[in-house]
Coordinates of C-alpha atoms in Angstrom, one line a residue:
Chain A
X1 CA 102.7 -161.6 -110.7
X2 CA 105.4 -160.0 -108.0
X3 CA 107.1 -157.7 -110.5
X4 CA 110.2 -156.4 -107.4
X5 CA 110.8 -159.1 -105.1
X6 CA 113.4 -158.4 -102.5
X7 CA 115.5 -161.2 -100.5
X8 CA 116.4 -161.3 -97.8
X9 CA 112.9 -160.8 -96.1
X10 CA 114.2 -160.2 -92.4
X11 CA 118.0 -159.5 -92.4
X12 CA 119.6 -158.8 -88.6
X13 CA 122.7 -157.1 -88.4
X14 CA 125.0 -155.3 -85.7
X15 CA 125.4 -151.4 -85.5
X16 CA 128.0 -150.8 -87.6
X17 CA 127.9 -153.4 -90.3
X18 CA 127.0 -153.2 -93.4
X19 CA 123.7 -154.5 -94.7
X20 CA 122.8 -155.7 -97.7
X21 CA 119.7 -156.2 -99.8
X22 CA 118.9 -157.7 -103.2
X23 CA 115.7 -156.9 -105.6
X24 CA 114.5 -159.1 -108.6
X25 CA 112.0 -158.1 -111.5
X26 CA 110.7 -159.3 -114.3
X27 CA 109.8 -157.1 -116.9
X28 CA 111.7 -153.9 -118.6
X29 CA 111.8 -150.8 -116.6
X30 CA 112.4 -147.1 -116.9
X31 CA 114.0 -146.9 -113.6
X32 CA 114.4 -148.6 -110.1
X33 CA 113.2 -147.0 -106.8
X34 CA 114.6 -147.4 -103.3
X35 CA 112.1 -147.1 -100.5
X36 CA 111.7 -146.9 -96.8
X37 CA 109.5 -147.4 -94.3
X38 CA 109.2 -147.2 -90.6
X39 CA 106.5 -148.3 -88.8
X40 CA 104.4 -149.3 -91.3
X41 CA 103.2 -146.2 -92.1
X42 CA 104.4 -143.2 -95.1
X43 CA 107.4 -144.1 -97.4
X44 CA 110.3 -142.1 -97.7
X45 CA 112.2 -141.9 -100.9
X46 CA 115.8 -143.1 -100.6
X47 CA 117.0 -143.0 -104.1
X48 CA 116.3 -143.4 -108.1
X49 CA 118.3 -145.3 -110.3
X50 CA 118.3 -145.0 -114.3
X51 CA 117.9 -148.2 -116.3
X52 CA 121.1 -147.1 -118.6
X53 CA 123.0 -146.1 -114.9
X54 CA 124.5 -149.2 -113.5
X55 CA 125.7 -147.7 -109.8
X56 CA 124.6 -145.0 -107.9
X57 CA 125.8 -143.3 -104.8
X58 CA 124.0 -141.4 -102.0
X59 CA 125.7 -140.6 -98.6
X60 CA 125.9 -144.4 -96.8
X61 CA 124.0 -145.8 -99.4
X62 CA 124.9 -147.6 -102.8
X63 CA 122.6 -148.8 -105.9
X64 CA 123.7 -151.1 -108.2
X65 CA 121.5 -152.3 -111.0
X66 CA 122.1 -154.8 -113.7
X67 CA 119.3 -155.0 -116.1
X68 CA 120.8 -158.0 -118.1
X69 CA 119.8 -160.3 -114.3
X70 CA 116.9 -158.2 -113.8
X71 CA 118.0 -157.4 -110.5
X72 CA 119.3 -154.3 -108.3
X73 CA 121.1 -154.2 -104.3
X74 CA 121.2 -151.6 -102.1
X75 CA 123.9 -151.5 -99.5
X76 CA 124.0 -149.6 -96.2
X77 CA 127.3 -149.0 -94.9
X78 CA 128.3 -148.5 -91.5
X79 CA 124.7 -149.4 -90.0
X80 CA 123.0 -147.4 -87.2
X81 CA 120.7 -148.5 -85.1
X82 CA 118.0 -145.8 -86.8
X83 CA 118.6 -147.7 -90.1
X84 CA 116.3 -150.2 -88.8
X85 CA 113.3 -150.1 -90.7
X86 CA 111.6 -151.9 -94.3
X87 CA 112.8 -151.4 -97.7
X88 CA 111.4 -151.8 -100.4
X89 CA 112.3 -151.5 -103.9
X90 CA 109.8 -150.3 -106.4
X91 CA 109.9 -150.3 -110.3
X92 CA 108.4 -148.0 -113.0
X93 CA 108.4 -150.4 -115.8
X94 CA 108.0 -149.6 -119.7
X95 CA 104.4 -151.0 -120.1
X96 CA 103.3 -149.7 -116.8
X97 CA 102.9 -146.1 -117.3
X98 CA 104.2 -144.3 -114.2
X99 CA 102.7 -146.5 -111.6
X100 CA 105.1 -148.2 -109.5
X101 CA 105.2 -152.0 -108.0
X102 CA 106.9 -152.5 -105.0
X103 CA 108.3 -155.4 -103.8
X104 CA 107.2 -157.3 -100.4
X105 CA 110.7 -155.6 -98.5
X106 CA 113.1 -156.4 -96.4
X107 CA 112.6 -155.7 -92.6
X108 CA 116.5 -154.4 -91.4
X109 CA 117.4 -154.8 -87.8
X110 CA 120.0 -153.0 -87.1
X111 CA 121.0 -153.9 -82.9
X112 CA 123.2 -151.8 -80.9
Chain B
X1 CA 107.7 -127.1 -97.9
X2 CA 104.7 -128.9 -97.3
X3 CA 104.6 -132.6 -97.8
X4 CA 101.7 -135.0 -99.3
X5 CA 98.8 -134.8 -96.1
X6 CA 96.2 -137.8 -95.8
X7 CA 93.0 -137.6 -93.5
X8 CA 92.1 -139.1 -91.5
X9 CA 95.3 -141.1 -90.0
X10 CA 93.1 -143.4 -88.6
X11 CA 90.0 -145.1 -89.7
X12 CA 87.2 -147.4 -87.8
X13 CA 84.1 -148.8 -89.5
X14 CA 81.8 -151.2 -89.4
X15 CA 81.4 -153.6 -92.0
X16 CA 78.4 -152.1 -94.8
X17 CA 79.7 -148.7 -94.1
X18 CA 80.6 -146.6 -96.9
X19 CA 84.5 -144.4 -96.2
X20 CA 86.1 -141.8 -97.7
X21 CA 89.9 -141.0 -97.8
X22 CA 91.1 -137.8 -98.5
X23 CA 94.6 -136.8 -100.0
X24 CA 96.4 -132.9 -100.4
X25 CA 99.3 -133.8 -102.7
X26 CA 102.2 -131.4 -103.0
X27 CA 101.4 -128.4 -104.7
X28 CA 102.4 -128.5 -108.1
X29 CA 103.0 -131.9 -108.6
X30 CA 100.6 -133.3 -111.6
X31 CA 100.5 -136.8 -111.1
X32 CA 98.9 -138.8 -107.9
X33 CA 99.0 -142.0 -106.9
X34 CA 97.0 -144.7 -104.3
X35 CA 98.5 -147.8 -103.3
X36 CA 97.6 -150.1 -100.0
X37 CA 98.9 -151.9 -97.6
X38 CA 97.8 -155.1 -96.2
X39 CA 99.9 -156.1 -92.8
X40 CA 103.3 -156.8 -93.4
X41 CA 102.7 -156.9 -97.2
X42 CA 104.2 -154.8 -100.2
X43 CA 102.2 -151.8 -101.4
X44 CA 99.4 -152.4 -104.2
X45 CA 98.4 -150.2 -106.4
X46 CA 95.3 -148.6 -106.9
X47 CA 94.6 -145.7 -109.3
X48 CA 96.7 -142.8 -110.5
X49 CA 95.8 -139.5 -112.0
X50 CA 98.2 -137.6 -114.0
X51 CA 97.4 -133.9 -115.3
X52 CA 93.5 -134.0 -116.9
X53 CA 93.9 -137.0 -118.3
X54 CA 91.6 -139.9 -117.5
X55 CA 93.0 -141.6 -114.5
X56 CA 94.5 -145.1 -114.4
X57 CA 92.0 -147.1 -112.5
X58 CA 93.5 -150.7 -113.2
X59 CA 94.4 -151.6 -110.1
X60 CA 91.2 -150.8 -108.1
X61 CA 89.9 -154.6 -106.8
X62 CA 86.2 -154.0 -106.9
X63 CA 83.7 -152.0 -108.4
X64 CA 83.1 -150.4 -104.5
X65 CA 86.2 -148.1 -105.2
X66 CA 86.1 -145.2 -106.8
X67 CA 88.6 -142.3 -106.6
X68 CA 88.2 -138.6 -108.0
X69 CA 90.5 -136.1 -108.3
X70 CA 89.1 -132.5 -108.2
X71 CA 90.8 -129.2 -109.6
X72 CA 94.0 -131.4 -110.1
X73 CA 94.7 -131.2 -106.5
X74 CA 92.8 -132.9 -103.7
X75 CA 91.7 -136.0 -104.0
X76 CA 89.5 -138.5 -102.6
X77 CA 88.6 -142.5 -102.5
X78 CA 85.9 -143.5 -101.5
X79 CA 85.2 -147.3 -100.5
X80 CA 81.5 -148.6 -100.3
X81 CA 79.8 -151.2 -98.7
X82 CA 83.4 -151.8 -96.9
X83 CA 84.1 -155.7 -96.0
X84 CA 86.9 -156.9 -93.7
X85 CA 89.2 -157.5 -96.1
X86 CA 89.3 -153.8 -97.2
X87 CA 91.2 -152.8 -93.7
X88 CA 95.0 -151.8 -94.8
X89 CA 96.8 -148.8 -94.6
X90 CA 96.1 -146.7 -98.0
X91 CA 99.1 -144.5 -98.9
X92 CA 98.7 -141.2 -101.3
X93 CA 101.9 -140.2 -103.3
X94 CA 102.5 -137.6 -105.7
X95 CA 105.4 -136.7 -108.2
X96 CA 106.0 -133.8 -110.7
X97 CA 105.5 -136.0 -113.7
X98 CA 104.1 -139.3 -114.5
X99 CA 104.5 -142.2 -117.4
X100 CA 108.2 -142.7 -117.1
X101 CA 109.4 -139.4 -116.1
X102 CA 112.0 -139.6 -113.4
X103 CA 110.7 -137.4 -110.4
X104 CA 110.3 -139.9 -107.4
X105 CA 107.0 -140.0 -105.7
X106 CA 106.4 -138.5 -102.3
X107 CA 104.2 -140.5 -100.4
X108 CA 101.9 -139.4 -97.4
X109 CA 102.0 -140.7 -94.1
X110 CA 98.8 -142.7 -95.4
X111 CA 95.1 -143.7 -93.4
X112 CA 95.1 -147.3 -91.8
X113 CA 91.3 -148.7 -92.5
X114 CA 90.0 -150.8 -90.1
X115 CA 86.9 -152.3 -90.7
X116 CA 84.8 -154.4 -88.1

C-alpha cells in the first residue's frame, strides 16, 4: 500500500507565490522526509521533521506535521522559477527499519 | 566533500542480458540504500545494508536481483536475465545511521536502465 501520498500531483504557480504541498500516510513513523528532484534523476535532501516536532523551518521552506491526521505540508514561499522541480515526501516508519517510502510527488511549476 | 557516485549514469541492454550497478557511498556513512524509479513514478525500495549486519532484501521484486555490499563500502546490484520491465532509473543513498536514526539519506545521481 502507498504509505506517503502527496496531493496535489502537478501544481502551477507564478514566480513569486507561494506553493503549497500536502503528504498523507498511514502508519506510525519516526520521522518525515522532504525531497527533491529535478530531472528525474538524484534526490536532494530538503529537510527532516521529528514525529514529536510539529513545525519546522528552513530558509523559504516550512514543515508542518500532525501525526494525529497522519499528514505533513511543505510550503515554499516566495517561489522562483528554479523551485520548479518534484517533491516528494518520504517516511521512516516504526516497523520499517530505516528504509524509507516515498510518496508518488508533486511536479511544481513555478513560471516566470 | 564527496557525494554518493553511481556508474554507470546510463545503461543499455538487451533483454536476457545480465547488469550490474555500481554504488561509492559517502565515506563513513554505515548504512546504504537502493530504491528505483519507474517513469514519473515514486521511488521503490529495494535493499539496504546497514553496518555488518545482514542486509534488508525485502523489497527486491524477483529472485534475478541480488545486491552485495563489500568492505562496508562499495556496493553493487546486479540484475539477471533483465526483462523490459526492469528499465528505471536505480538511485543509491546512504546515511550515517540506519533503523530510525535521524541522519537523512544522500542519494546519488542514480543509473537509468534501459533494457530492449
Amino acid at each position: 500500500s502507498q504509505q506517503g501520498e502527496e496531493d496535489p500531483q502537478a501544481l502551477s504557480i507564478q514566480e513569486g507565490e507561494n506553493a503549497t504541498m500536502n503528504c498523507s500516510y498511514k502508519t506510525s513513523i519516526n520521522n518525515l522526509q522532504w525531497y527533491r528532484q529535478n530531472s528525474g534523476r538524484g534526490l536532494v535532501h530538503l529537510i527532516l521533521i521529528r514525529s514529536n516536532e510539529r513545525e519546522k523551518h528552513s530558509g523559504r521552506l516550512r514543515v508542518t506535521l500532525d501525526t494525529s491526521k497522519k499528514s505533513s505540508s511543505l510550503l515554499i514561499t516566495a517561489s522562483r522559477a528554479a523551485d520548479t522541480a518534484s517533491y516528494f515526501c518520504a517516511t521512516d516508519g516504526e516497523t520499517s527499519g530505516s528504509r524509507l517510502t516515498f510518496g508518488e510527488g508533486t511536479q511544481l511549476t513555478v513560471n516566470p | 566533500g564527496a557525494g554518493v557516485s553511481q556508474s554507470p549514469s546510463n545503461k543499455v541492454t538487451e533483454k536476457g542480458k545480465d547488469v550490474e550497478l555500481r554504488c561509492d557511498p559517502i565515506s563513513g556513512h554505515t548504512a546504504l540504500y537502493w530504491y528505483r524509479q519507474s517513469l514519473g513514478q515514486g521511488l521503490e525500495f529495494l535493499i539496504y545494508f546497514q553496518g555488518n549486519s545482514a542486509p534488508d532484501k525485502s523489497g527486491l521484486p524477483s529472485d534475478r536481483f541480488s545486491a552485495e555490499r563489500t568492505g562496508g563500502s562499495v556496493s553493487t546490484l546486479t540484475i539477471q536475465r533483465t526483462q523490459q520491465e526492469d528499465s528505471a532509473v536505480y538511485l543509491c543513498a546512504s546515511s550515517l545511521v540506519g533503523a530510525g536514526g535521524l541522519s537523512p539519506q544522500y542519494f546519488g545521481p542514480g543509473t537509468r536502465l534501459t533494457v530492449l
